[in-house]
Coordinates of C-alpha atoms and ligand atoms in Angstrom, one line a residue:
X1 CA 0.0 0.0 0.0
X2 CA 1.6 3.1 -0.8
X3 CA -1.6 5.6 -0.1
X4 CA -3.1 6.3 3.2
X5 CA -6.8 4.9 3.5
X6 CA -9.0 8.2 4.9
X7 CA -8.4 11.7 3.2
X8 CA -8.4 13.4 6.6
X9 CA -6.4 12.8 9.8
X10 CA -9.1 13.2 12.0
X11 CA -8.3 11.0 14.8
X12 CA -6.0 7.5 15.2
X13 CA -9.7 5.6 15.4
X14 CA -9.8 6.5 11.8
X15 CA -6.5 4.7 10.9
X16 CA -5.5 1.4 9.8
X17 CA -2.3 -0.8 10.9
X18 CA -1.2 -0.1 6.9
X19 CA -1.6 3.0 7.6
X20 CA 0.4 3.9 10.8
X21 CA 3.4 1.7 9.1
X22 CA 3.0 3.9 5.8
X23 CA 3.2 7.1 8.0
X24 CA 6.5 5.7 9.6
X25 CA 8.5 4.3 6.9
X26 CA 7.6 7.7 5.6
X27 CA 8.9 9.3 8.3
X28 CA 12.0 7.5 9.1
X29 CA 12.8 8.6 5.3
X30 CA 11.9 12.9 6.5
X31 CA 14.2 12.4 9.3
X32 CA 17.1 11.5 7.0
X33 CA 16.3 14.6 5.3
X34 CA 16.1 17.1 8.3
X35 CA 19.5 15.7 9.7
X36 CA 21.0 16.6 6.3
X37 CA 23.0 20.3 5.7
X38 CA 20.1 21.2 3.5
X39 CA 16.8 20.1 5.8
X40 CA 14.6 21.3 3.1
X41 CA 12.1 19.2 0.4
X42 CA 10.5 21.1 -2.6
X43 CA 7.6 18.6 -2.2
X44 CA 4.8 20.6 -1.6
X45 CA 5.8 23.5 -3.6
X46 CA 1.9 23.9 -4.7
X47 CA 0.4 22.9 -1.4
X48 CA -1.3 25.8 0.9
X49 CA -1.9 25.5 4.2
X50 CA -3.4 26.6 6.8
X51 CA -2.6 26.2 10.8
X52 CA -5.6 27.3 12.6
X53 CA -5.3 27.3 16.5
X54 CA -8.2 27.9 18.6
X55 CA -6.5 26.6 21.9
X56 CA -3.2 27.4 23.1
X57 CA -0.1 25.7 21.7
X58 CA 3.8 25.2 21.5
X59 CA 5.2 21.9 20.7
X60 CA 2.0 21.2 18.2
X61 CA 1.9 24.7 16.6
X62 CA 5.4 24.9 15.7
X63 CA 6.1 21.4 14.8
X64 CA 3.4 21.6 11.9
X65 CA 5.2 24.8 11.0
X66 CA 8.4 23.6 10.5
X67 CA 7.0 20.0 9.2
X68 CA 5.2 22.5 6.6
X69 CA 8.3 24.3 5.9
X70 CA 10.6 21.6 5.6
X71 CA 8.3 20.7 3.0
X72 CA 8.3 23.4 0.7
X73 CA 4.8 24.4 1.6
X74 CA 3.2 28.0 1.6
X75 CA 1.7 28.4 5.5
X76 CA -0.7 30.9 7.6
X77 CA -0.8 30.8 10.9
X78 CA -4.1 31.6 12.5
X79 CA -4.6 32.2 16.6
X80 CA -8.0 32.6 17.2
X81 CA -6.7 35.2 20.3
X82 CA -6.3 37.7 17.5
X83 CA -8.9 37.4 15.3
X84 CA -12.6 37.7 14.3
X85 CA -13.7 35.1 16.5
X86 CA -13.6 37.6 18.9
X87 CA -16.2 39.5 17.2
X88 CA -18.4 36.7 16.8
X89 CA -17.6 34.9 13.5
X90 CA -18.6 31.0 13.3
X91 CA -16.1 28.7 12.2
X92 CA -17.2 27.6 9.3
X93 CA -17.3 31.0 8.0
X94 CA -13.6 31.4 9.5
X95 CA -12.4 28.7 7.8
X96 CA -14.7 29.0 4.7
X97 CA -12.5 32.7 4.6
X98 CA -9.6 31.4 4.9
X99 CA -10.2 28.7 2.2
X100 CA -11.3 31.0 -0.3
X101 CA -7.7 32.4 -0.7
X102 CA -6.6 28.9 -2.4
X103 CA -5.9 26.7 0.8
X104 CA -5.6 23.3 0.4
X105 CA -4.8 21.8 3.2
X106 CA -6.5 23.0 7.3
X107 CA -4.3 22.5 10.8
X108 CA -6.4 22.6 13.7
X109 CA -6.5 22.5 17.3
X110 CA -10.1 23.5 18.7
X111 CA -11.7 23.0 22.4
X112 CA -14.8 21.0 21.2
X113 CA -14.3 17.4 20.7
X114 CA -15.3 16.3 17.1
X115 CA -14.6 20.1 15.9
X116 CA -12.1 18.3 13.4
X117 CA -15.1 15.9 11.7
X118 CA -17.8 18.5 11.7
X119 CA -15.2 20.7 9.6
X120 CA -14.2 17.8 7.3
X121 CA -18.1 17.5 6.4
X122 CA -18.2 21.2 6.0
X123 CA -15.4 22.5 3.7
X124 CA -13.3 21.4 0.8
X125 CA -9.3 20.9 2.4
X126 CA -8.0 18.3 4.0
X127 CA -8.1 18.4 7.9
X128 CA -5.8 17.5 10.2
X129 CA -6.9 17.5 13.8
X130 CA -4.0 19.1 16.1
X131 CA -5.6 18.1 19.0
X132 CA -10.2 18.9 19.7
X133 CA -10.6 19.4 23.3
X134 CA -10.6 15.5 25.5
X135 CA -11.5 13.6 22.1
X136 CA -7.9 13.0 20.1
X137 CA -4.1 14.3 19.5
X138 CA -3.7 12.2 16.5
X139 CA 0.1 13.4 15.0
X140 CA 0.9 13.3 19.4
X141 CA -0.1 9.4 19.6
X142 CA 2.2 8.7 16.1
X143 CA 5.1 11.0 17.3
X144 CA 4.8 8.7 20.6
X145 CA 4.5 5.4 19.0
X146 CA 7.2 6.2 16.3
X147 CA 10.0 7.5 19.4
X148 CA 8.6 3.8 20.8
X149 CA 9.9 2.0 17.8
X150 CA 13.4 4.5 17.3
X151 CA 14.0 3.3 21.1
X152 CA 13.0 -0.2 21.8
X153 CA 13.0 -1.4 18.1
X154 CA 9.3 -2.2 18.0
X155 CA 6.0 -0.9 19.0
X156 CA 4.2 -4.8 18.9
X157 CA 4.8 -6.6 22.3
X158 CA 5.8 -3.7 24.6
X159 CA 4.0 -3.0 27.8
X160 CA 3.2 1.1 28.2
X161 CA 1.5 2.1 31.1
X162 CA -0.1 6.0 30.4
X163 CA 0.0 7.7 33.6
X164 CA -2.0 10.7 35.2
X165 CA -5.3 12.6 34.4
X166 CA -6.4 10.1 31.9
X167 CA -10.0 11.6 31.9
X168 CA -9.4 14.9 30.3
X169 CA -6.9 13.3 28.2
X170 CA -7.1 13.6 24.2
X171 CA -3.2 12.2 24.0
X172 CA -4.5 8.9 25.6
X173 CA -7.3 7.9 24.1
X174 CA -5.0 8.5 20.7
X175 CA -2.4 6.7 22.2
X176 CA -4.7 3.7 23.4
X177 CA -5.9 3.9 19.9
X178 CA -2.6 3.9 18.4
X179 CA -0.6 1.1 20.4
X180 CA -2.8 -1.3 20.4
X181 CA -3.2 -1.0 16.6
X182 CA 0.0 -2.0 17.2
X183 CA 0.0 -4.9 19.2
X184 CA 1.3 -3.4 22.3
X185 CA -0.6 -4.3 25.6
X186 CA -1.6 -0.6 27.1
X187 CA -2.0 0.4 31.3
X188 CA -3.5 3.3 32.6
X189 CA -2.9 4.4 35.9
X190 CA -4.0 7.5 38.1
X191 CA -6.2 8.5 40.6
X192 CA -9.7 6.7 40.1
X193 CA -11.7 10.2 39.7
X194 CA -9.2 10.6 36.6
X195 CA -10.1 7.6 35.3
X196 CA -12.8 7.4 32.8
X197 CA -15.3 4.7 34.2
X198 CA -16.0 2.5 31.1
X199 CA -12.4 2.6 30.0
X200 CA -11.9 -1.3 30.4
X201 CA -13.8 -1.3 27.4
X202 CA -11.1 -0.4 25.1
X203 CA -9.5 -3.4 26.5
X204 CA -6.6 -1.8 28.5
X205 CA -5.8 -2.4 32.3
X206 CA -6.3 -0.4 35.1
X207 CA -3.9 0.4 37.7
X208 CA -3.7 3.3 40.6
X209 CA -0.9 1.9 42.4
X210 CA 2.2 3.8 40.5
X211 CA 4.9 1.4 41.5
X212 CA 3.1 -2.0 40.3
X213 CA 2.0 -0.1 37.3
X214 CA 5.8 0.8 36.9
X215 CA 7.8 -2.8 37.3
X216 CA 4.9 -4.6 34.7
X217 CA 5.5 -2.1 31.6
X218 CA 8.9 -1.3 28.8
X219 CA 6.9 2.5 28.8
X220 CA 5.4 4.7 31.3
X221 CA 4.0 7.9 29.3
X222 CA 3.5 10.7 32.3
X223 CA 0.5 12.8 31.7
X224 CA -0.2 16.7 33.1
X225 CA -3.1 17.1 35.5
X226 CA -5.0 19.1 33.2
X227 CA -6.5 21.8 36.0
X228 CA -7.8 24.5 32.7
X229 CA -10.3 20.9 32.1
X230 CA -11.7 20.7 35.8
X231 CA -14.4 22.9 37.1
X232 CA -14.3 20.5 40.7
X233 CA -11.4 19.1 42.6
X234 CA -10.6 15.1 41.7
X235 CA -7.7 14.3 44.0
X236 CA -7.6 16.6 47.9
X237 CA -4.1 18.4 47.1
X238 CA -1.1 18.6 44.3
X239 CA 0.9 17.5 46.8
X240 CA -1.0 14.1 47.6
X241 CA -1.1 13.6 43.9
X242 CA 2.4 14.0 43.9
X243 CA 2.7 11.8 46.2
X244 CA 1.2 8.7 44.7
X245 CA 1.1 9.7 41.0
X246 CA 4.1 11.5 40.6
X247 CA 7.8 9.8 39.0
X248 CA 10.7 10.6 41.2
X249 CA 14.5 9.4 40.4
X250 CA 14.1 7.6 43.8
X251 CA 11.4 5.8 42.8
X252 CA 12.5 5.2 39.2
X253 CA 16.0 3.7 40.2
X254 CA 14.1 1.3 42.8
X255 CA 12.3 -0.4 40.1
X256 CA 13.4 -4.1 39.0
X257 CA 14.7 -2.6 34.9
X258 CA 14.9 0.4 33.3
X259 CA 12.0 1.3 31.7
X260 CA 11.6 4.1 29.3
X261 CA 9.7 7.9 30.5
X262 CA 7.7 9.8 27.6
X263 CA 5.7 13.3 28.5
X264 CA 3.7 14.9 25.6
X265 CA 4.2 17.9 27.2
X266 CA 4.1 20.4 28.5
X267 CA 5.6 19.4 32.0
X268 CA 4.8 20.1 35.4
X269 CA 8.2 19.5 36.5
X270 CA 7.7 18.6 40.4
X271 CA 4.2 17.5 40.1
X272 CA 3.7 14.6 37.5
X273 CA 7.7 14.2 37.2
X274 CA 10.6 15.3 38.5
X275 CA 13.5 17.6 36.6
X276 CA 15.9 14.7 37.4
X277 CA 13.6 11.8 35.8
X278 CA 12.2 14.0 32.6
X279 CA 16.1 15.1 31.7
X280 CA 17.5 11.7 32.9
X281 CA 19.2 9.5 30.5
X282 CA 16.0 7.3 31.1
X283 CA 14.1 10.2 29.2
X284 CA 13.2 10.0 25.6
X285 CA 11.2 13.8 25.5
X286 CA 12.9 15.5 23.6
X287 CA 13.5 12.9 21.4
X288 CA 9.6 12.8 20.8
X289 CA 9.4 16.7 19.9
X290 CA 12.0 16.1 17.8
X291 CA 10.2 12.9 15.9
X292 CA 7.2 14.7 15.7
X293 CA 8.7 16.9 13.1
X294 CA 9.6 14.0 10.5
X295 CA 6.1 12.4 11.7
X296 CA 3.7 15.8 11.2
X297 CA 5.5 16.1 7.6
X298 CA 5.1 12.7 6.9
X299 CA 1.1 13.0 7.2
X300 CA 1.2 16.3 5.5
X301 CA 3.3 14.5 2.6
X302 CA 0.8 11.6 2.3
X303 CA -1.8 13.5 2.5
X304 CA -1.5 16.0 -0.1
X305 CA -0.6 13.4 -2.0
X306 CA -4.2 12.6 -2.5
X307 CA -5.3 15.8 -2.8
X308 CA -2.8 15.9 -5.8
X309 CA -4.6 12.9 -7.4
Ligands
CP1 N1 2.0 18.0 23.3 C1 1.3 19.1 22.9 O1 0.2 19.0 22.3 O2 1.8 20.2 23.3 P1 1.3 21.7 23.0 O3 0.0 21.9 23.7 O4 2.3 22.7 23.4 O5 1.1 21.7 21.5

């Protein structure tokens, strides 16, 4: 198969295996290329697109810049903070504007869950969703899965326990999604009011004691307590949480192997993890930010490519 099966990348539940090793072997070629002298591919030279981010970002945002860059494409950047949202515009009449200039191809990170498929059914581009409120973080659960693969060799037998506010989450279900498309064997573990309550039907274990959850997985993936998502307390203090949720170096070098730390960031260094865990040798962060580069232009490569056809 050398063409991915959907024309959108609206959300890993979307994807096939084919597709998720198409994506890869596609990337693992885009990295070559941005560890060259000249990082740059004319690809997309007749490719618009447009980033449109209703939600704050940094990693997400600048990695589909660059990805879109590095790929010869012709970009707008769109913050929803300084525009006519504010004065009441809907957003298919946003991006129905912002299409009519010749855009082929729409980034976007929005609050509402499913703001990513309602567009799809609305406008002409391709959509890729950057991430719609709890639902999905597509590109975040492929970046994760690919720095899986760069590390351990292989995504299909490993154990990965995600760990934290699993509730408000939109990086784990993608990632549940993802691995287990996979074959890996998925954990989540946190404080049971951050756990959603029907979530043993997506076939993953549950686990709120940190340190068992820790000595049976290859992968621990540390999650942020997502405080801008709660309107009500769901654990009595940081601290406590801390205290039973968090990934110290103590902790960490206690366990019976070595097993491998991922954050999606961003970090609450002290609360979720500590700044000797996330930059210990143990750590494979920045190594995902860095992934997430080849893997964003390898979605945008593929699919433009169809839009091309
Ligand atoms: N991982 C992630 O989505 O980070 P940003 O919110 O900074 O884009």
């Amino acid at each position: 198969m050398s063409e991915l099966s959907v024309d959108h990348l609206l959300g890993i539940k979307y994807l096939n295996k084919a597709d998720i090793e198409l994506i890869f072997n596609t990337a693992d070629h885009f990295k070559e290329v941005i560890n060259r002298p000249i990082k740059k591919v004319p690809s997309l030279r007749d490719i618009t697109i447009a980033n449109l981010f209703f939600e704050n970002s940094t990693r997400t945002k600048l990695s589909f810049e660059l990805a879109e860059k590095r790929l010869s494409a012709d970009v707008l950047n769109f913050s929803s903070a300084q525009s006519s949202v504010k004065k009441g515009e809907t957003l298919i009449d946003t991006v129905n504007n912002i299409l009519s200039m010749k855009v082929d191809m729409v980034v976007m990170r929005h609050p509402s869950p499913g703001a990513g498929v309602f567009l799809s059914k609305h406008v002409k581009a391709s959509i890729i969703n950057a991430g719609d409120g709890a639902h999905e973080h597509p590109t975040q659960a492929l970046l994760d899965s690919f720095s899986i693969r760069e590390k351990l060799g292989s995504v299909r037998g490993k154990k990965v326990v995600i760990v934290g506010d699993i509730l408000h989450s939109r990086v784990a279900l993608s990632n549940i999604y993802a691995l287990q498309l996979q074959g890996a064997e998925v954990m989540v573990c946190g404080p049971k009011t951050l756990i959603p309550k029907f979530i043993d039907k997506l076939g993953v274990m549950v686990e709120t004691n940190l340190r068992t959850a820790l000595n049976w997985c290859d992968v621990a993936n540390m999650l942020r307590v997502q405080n801008e998502r709660m309107d009500v307390s769901y654990f009595p203090s940081t601290r406590e949480y801390t205290q039973q949720f968090g990934v110290n170096k103590v902790l960490l070098d206690s366990l019976d192997k070595d097993i491998v730390i991922m954050h999606p960031g961003p970090i609450n260094r002290g609360v979720e993890i500590t700044s000797d865990v996330a930059d210990s040798k143990q750590s494979i962060i920045l190594d995902q930010v860095q992934n997430g580069v080849a893997v964003r232009m390898a979605v945008i490569y593929l699919l433009a490519s169809k839009i091309k056809q």
